[in-house]
PDB file of C-alpha atoms and ligand atoms in Angstrom:
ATOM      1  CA  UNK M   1       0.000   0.000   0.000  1.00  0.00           C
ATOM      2  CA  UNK M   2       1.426   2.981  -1.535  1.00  0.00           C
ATOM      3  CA  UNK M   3       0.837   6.398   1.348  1.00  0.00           C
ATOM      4  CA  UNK M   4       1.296  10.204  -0.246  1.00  0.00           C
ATOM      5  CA  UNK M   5       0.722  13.579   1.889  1.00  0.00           C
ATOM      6  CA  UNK M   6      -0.666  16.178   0.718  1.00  0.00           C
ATOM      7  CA  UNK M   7       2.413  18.766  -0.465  1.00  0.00           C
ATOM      8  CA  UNK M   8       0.553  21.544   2.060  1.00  0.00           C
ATOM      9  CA  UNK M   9      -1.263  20.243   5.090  1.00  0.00           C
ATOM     10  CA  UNK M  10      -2.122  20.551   8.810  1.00  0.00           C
ATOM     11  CA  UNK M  11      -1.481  23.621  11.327  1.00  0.00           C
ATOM     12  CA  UNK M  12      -1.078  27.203   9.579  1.00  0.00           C
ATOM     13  CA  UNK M  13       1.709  29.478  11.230  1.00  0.00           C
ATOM     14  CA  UNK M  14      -1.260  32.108  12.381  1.00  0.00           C
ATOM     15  CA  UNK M  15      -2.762  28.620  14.556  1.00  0.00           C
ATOM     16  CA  UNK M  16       1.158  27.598  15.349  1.00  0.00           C
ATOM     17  CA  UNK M  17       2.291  31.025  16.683  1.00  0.00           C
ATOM     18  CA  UNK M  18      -0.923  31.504  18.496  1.00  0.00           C
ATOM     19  CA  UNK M  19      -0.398  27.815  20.572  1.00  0.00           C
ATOM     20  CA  UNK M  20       3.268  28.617  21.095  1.00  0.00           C
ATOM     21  CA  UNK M  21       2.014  31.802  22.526  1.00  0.00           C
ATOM     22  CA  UNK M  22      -0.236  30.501  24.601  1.00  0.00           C
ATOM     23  CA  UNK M  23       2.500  27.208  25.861  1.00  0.00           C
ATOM     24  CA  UNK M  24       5.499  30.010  26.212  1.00  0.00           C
ATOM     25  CA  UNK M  25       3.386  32.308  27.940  1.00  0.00           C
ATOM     26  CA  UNK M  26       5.223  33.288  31.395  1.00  0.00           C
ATOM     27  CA  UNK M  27       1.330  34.001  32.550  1.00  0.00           C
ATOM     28  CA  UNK M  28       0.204  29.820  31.236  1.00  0.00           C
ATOM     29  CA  UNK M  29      -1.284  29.336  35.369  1.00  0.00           C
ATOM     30  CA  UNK M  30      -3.505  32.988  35.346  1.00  0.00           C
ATOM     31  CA  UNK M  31      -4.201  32.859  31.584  1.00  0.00           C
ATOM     32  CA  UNK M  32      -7.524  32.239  29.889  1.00  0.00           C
ATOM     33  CA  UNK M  33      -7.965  32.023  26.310  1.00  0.00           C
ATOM     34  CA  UNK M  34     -10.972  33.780  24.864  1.00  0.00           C
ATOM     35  CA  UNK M  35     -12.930  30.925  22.803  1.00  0.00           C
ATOM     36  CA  UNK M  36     -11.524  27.845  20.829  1.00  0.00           C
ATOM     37  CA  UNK M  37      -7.637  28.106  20.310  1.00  0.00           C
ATOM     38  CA  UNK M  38      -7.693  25.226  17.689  1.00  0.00           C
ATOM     39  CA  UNK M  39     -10.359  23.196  17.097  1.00  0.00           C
ATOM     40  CA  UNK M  40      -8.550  20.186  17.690  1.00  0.00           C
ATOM     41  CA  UNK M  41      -8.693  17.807  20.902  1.00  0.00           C
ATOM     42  CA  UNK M  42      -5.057  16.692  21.305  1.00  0.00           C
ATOM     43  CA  UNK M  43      -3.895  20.786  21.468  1.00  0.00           C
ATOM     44  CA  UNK M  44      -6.833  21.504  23.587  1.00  0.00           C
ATOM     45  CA  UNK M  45      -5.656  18.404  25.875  1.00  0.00           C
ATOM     46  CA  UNK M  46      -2.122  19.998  25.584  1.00  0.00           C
ATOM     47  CA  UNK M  47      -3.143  23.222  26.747  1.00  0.00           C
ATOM     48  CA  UNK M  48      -5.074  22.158  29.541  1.00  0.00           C
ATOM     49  CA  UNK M  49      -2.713  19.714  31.039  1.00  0.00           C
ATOM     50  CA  UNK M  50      -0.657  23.299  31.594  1.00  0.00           C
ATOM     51  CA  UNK M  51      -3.192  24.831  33.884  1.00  0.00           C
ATOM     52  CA  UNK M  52      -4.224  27.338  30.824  1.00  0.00           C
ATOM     53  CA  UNK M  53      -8.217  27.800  30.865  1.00  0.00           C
ATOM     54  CA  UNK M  54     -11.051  28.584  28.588  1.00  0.00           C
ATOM     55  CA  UNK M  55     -14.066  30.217  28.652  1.00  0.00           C
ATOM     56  CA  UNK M  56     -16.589  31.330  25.760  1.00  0.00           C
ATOM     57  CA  UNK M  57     -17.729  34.739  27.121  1.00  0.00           C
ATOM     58  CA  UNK M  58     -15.892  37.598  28.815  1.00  0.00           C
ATOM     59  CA  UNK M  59     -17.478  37.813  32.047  1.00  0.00           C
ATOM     60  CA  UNK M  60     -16.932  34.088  33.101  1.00  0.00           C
ATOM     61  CA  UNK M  61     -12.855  35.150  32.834  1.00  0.00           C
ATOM     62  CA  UNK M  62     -11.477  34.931  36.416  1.00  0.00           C
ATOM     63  CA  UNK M  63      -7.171  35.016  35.181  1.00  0.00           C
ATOM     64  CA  UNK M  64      -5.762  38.137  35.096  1.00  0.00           C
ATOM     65  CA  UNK M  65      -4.449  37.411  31.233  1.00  0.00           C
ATOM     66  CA  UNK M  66      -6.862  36.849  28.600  1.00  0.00           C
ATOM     67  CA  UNK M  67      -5.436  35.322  24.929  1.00  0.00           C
ATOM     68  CA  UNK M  68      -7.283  36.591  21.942  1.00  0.00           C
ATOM     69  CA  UNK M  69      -7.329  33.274  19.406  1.00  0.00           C
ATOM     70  CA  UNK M  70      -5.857  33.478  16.027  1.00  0.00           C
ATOM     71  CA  UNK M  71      -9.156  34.461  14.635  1.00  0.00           C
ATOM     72  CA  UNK M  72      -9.168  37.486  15.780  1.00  0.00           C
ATOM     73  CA  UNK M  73     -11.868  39.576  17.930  1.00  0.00           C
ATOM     74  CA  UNK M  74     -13.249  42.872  18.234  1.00  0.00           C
ATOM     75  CA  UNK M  75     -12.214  46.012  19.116  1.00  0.00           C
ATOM     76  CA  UNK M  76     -15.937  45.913  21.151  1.00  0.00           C
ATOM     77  CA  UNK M  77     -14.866  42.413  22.742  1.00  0.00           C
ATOM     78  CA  UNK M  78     -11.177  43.495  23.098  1.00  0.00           C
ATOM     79  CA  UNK M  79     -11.896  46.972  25.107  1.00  0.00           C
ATOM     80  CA  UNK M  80     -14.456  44.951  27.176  1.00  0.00           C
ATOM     81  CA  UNK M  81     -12.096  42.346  28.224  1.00  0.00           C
ATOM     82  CA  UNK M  82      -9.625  45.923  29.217  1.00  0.00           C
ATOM     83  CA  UNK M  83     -12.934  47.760  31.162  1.00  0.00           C
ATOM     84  CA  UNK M  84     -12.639  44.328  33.377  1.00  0.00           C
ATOM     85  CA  UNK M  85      -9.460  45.004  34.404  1.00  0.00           C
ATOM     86  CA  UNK M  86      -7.439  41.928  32.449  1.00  0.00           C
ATOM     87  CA  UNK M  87      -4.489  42.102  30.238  1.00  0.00           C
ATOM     88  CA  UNK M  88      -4.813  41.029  27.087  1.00  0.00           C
ATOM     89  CA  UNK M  89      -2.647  38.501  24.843  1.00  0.00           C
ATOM     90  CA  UNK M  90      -3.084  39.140  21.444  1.00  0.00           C
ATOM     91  CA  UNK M  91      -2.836  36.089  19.418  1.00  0.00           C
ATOM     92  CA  UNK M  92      -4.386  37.244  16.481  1.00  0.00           C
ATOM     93  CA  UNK M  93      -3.308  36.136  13.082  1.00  0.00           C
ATOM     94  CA  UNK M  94      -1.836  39.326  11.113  1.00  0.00           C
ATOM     95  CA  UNK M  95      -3.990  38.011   7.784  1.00  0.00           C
ATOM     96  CA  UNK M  96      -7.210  38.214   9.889  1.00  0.00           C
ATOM     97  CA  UNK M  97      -6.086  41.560  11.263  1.00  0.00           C
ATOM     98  CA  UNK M  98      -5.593  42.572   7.149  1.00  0.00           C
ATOM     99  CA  UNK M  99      -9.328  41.715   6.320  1.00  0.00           C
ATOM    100  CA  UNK M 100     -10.490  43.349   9.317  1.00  0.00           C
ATOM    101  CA  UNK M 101      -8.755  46.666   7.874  1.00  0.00           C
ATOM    102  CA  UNK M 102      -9.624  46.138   4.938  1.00  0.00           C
ATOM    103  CA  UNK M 103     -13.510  45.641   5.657  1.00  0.00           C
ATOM    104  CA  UNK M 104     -13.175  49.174   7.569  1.00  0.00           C
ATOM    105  CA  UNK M 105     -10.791  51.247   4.693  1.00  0.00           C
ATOM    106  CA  UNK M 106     -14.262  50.286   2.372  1.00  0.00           C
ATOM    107  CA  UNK M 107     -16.630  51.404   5.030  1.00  0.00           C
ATOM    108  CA  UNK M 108     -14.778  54.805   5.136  1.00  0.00           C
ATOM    109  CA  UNK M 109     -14.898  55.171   1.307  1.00  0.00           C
ATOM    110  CA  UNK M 110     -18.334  54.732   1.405  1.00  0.00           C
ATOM    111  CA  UNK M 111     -18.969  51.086   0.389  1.00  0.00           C
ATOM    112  CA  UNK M 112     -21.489  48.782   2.027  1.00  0.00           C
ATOM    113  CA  UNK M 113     -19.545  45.868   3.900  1.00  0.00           C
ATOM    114  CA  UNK M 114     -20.331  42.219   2.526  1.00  0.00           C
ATOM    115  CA  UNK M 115     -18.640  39.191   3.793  1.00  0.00           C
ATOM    116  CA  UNK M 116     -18.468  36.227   2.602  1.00  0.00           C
ATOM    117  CA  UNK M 117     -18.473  33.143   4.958  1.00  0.00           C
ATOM    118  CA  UNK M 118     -20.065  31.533   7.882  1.00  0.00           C
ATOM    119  CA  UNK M 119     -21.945  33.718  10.009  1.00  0.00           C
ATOM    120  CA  UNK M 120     -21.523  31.970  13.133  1.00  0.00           C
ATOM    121  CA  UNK M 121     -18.045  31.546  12.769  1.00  0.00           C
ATOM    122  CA  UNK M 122     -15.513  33.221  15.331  1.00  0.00           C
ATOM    123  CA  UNK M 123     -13.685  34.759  12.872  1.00  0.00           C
ATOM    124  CA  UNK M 124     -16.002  36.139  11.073  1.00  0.00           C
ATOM    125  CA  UNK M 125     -18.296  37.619  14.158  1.00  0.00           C
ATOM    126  CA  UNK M 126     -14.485  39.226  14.508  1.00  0.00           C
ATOM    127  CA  UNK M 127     -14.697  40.923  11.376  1.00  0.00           C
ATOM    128  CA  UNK M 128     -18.459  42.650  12.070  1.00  0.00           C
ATOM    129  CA  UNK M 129     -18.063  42.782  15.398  1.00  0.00           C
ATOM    130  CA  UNK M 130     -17.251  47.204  14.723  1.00  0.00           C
ATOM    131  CA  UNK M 131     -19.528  47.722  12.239  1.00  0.00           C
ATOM    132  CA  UNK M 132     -22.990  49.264  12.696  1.00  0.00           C
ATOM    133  CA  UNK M 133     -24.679  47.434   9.194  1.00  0.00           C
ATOM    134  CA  UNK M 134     -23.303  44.542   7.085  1.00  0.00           C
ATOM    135  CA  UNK M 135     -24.072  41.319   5.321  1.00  0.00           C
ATOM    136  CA  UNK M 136     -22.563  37.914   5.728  1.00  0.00           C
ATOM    137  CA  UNK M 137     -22.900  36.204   3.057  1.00  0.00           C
ATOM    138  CA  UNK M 138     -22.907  32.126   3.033  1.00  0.00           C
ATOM    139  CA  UNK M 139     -24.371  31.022  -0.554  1.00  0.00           C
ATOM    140  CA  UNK M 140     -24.810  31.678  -4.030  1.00  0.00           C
ATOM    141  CA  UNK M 141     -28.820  31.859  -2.470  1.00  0.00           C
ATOM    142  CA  UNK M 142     -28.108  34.763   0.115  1.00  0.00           C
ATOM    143  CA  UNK M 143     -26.584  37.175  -2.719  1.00  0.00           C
ATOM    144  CA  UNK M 144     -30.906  38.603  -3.062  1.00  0.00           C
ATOM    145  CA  UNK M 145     -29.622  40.174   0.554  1.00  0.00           C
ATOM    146  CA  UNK M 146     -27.588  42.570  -1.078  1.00  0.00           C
ATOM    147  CA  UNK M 147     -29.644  43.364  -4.425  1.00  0.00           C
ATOM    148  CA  UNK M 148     -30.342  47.052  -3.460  1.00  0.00           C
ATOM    149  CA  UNK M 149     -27.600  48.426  -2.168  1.00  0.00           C
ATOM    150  CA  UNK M 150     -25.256  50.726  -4.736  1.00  0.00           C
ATOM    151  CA  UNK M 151     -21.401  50.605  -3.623  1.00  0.00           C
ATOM    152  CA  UNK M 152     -20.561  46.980  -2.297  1.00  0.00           C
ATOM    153  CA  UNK M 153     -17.109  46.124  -0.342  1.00  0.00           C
ATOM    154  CA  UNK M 154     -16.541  42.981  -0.164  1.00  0.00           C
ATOM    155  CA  UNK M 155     -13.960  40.468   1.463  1.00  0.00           C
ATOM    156  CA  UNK M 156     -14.103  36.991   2.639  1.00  0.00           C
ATOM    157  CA  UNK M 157     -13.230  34.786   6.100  1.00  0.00           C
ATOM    158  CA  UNK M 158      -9.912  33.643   5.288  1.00  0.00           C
ATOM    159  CA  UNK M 159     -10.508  29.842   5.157  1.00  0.00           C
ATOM    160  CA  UNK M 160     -13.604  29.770   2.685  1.00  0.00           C
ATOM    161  CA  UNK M 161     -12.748  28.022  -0.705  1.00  0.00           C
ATOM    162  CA  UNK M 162     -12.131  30.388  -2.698  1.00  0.00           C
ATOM    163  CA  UNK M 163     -13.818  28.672  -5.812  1.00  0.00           C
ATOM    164  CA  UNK M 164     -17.146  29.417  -3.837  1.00  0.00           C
ATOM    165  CA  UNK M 165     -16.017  33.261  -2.999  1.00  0.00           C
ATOM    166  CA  UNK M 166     -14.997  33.260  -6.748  1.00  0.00           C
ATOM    167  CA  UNK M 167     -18.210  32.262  -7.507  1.00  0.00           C
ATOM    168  CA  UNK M 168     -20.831  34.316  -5.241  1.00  0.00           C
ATOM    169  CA  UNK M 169     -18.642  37.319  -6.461  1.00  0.00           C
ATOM    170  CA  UNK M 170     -19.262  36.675  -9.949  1.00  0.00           C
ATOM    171  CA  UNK M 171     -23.257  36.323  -8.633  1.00  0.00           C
ATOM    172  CA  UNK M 172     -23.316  39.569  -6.720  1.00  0.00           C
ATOM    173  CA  UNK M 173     -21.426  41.395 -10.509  1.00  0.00           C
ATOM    174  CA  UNK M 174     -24.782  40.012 -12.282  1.00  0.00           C
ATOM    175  CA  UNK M 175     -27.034  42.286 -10.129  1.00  0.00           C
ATOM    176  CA  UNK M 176     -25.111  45.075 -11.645  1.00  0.00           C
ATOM    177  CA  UNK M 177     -24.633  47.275  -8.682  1.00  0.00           C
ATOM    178  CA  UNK M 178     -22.773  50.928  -9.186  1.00  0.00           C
ATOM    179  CA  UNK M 179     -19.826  49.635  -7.991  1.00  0.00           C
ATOM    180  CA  UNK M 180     -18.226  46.509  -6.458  1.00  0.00           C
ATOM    181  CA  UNK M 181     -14.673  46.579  -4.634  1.00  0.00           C
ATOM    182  CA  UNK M 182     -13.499  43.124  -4.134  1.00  0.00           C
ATOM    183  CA  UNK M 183     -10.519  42.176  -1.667  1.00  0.00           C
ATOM    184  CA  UNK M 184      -9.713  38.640  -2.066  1.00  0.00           C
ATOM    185  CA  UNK M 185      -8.931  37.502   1.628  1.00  0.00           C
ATOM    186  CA  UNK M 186      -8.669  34.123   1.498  1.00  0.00           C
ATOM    187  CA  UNK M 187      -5.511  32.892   3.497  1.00  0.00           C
ATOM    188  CA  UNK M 188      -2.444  31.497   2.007  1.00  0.00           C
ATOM    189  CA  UNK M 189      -2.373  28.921   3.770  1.00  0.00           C
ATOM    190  CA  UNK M 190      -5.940  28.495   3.272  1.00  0.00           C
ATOM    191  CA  UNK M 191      -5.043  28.489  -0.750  1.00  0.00           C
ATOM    192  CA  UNK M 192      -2.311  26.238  -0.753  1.00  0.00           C
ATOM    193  CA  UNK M 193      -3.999  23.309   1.460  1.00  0.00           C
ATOM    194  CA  UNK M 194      -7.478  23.512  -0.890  1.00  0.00           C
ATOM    195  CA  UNK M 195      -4.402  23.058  -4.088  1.00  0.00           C
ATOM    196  CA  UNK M 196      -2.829  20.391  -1.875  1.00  0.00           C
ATOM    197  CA  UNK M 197      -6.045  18.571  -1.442  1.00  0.00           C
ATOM    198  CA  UNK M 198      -6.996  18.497  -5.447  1.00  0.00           C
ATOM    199  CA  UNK M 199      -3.797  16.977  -6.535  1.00  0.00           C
ATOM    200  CA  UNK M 200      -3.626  14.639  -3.993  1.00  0.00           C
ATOM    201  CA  UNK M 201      -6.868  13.583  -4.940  1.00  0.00           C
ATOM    202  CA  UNK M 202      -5.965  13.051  -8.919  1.00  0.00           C
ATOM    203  CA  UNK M 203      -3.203  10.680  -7.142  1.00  0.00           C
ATOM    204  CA  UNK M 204      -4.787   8.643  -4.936  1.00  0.00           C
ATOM    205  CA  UNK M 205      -7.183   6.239  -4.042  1.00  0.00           C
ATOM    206  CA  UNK M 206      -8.533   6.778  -0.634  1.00  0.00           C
ATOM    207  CA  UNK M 207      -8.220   9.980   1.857  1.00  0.00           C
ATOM    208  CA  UNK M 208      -7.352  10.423   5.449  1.00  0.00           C
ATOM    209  CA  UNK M 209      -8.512  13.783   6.434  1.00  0.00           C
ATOM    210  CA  UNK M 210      -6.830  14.593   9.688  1.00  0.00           C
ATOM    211  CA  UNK M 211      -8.295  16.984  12.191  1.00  0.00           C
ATOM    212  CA  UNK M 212     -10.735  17.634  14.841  1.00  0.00           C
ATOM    213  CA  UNK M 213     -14.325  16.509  14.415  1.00  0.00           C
ATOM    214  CA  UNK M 214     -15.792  19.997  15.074  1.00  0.00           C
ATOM    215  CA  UNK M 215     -12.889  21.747  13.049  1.00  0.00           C
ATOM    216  CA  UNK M 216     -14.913  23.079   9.564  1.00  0.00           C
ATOM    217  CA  UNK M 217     -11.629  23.545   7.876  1.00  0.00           C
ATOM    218  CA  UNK M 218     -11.371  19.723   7.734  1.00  0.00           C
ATOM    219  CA  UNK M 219     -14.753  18.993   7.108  1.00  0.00           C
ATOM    220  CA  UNK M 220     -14.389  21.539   4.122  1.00  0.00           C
ATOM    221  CA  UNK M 221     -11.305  19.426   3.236  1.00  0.00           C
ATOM    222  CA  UNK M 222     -13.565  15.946   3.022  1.00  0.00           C
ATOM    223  CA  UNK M 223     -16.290  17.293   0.870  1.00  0.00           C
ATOM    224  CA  UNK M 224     -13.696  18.194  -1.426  1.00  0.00           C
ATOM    225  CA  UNK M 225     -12.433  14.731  -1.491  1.00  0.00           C
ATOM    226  CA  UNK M 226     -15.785  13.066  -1.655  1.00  0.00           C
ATOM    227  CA  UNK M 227     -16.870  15.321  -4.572  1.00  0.00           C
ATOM    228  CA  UNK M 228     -14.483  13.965  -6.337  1.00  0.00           C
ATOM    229  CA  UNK M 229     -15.851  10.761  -6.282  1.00  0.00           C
ATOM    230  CA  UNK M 230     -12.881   9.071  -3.955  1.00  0.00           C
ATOM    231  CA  UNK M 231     -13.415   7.207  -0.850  1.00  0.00           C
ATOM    232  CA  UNK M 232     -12.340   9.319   2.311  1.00  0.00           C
ATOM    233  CA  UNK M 233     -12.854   9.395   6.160  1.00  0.00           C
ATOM    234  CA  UNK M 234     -12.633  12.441   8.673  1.00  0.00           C
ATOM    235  CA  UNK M 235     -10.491  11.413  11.417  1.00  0.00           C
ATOM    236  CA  UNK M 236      -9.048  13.071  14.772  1.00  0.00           C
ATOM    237  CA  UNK M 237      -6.452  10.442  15.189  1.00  0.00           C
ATOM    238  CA  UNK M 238      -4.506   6.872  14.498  1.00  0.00           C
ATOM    239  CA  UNK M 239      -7.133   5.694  17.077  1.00  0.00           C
ATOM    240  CA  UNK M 240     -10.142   6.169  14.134  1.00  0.00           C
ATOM    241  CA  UNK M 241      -8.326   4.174  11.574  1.00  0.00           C
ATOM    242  CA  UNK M 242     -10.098   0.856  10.465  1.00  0.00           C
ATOM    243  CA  UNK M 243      -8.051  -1.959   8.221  1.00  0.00           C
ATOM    244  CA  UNK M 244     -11.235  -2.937   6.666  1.00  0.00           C
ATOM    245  CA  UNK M 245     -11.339   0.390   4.725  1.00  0.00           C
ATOM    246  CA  UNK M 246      -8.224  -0.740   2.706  1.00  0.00           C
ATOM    247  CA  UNK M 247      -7.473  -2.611  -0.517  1.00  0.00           C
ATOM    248  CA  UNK M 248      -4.374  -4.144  -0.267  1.00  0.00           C
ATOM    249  CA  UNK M 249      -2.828  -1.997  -3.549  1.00  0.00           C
ATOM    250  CA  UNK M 250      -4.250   1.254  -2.616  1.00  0.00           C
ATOM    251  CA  UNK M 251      -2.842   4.303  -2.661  1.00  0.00           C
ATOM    252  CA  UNK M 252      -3.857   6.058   0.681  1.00  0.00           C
ATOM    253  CA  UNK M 253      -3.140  10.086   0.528  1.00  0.00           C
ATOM    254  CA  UNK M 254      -3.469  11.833   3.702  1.00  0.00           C
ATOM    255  CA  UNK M 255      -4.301  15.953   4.146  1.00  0.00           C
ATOM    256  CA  UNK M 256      -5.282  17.618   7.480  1.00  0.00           C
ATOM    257  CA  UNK M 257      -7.267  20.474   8.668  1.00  0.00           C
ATOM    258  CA  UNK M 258      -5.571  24.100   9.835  1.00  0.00           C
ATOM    259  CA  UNK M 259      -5.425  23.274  13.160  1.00  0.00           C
ATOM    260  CA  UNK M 260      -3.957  19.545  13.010  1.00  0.00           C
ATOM    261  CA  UNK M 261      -0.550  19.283  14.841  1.00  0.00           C
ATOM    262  CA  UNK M 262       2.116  17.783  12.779  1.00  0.00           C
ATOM    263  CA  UNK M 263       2.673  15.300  15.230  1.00  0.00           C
ATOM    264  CA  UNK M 264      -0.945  13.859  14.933  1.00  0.00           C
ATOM    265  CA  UNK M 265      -0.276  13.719  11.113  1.00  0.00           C
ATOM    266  CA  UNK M 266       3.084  11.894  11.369  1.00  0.00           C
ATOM    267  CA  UNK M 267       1.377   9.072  13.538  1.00  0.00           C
ATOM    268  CA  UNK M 268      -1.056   8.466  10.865  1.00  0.00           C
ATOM    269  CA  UNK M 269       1.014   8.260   7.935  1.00  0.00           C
ATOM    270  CA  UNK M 270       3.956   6.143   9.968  1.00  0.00           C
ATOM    271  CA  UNK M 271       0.501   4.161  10.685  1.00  0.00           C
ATOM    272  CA  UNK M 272      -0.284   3.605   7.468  1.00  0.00           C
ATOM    273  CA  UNK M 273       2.970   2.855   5.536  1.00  0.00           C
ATOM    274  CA  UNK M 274       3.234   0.057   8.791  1.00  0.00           C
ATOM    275  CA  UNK M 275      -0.221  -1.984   7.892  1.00  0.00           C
ATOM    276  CA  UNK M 276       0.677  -5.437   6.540  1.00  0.00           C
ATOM    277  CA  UNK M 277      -0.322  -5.755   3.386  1.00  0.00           C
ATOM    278  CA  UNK M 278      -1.265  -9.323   3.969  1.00  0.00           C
ATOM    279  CA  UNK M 279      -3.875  -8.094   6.922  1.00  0.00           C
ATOM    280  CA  UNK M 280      -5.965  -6.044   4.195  1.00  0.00           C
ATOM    281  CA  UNK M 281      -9.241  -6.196   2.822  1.00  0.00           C
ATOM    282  CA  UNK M 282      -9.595  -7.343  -0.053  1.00  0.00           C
ATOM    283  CA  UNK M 283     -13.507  -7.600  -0.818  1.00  0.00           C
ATOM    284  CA  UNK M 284     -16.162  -4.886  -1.987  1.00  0.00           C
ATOM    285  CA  UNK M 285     -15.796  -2.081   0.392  1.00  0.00           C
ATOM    286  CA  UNK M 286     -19.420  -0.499   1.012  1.00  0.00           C
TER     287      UNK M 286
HETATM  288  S1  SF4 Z   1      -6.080  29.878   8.431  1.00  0.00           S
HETATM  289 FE1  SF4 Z   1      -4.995  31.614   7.530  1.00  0.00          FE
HETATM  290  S2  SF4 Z   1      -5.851  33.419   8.503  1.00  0.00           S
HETATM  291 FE2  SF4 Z   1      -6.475  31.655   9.749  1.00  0.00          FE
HETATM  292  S3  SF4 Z   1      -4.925  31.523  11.319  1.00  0.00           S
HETATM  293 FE3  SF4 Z   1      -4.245  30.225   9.639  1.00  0.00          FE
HETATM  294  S4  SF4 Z   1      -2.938  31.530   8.361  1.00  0.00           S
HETATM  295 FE4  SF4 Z   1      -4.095  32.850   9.706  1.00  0.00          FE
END
């Protein structure tokens, strides 16, 4: 059984910096961090096994030191975490910071702020959290939101595919407002691990998407494999792998979610390139 990684997987540098802040932190037994640092249980483990703590909403902070995620936050949010009296930690990643700026240069020039992504995400509430009116945009479908407004800025949340942003931009140009200013804020990272995923998938036979069951990033990741047509399975660790999903000649490919360590990743793949051959399936897999 032949095992391939995708060329760009697992844990960004904006998630990677914001974990080493948080472990390196001279403040790790009186710090809290604001919301989800990673959406991935071995980190979270990690984290808590050093006496750092987590809560979802301000005013159930009792640390003196509160850690802003990589996703970013408020101004709002960040001053009322200072009224309290706590220090902040600013883990924000700097190309989170850049669509937050650039959502709020377009307000100033007089455009109405769009954004595409997931309304309910962290990152996103981030990005609206300053501004009085806005749209978040999550589908092709919500684009009628927007129909009468003239001067339209838009950006996007930084891990959205950007095949879909491409798309629902293209769908809000067909309305044919006055103007439409368009800042394409989809991560790097973001880019090079949705690439990653596609030519991994003309390779291979089977997928091992890595990463936390509540992470979207990943699950984004395994609807990309299964629309492609392959066989794939979300899984948080070694500890979800089943033999009986193999043929013994496949060629396994594995790709991981944003907030996957690279530790979790190398246990799978050493994992898989150790199966015995002899010990695989070799029927109809359903
Ligand atoms: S996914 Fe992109 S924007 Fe988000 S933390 Fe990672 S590098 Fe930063």
């Amino acid at each position: 059984m032949q095992v391939t990684k995708a060329v760009a997987l697992g844990t960004c540098f904006g998630v990677r910096d914001a974990i080493d802040l948080a472990l390196e932190s001279e403040n790790k037994k009186d710090l809290t961090i604001l919301g989800q640092l990673v959406h991935n249980p071995q980190t979270v483990l990690r984290l808590e096994e050093q006496g750092i703590r987590n809560a979802n909403k301000v005013e159930d902070i009792e640390t003196k030191y509160v850690m802003i995620t990589a996703h970013g936050a408020s101004n709002k949010v960040k001053e009322e975490v200072l009224n309290r009296g706590h220090i902040l930690e600013d883990a924000s990643c700097p190309l989170v910071v850049r669509v937050h700026k650039a959502i709020k240069k377009m307000v100033k020039d007089g455009y109405f702020p769009v954004v595409i992504g997931q309304e309910s995400h962290v990152e996103v509430r981030g990005i609206v959290g300053d501004l009085k009116d806005y749209e978040v945009i999550g589908s092709i479908k919500d684009v009628e939101k927007i129909e009468g407004y003239p001067r339209l800025g838009i950006v996007s949340q930084t891990t959205q595919p950007i095949k879909n942003v491409l798309k629902i931009v293209e769908a809000i140009k067909e309305q044919k407002h006055e103007d439409i200013k368009f800042v394409d804020t989809v991560c790097k990272p973001t880019k090079d691990r949705q690439k990653a995923v596609e030519d991994l998938c003309s390779k291979v036979d089977i997928v091992m998407v890595v990463g936390g069951f509540n992470s979207s990033n990943t699950k984004k990741l395994k609807l990309v494999c299964e629309k492609k047509g392959l066989r794939c399975h979300h899984i948080e660790g070694v500890q979800n792998i089943k033999e009986e999903w193999f043929y013994a000649d496949d060629h396994v490919g594995i790709t991981a979610g944003t907030s996957t360590p690279s530790d979790v990743i190398e246990k799978v793949y050493e994992y898989l390139c150790s199966l015995e051959v002899s010990t695989l399936f070799k029927g109809t897999i359903s």
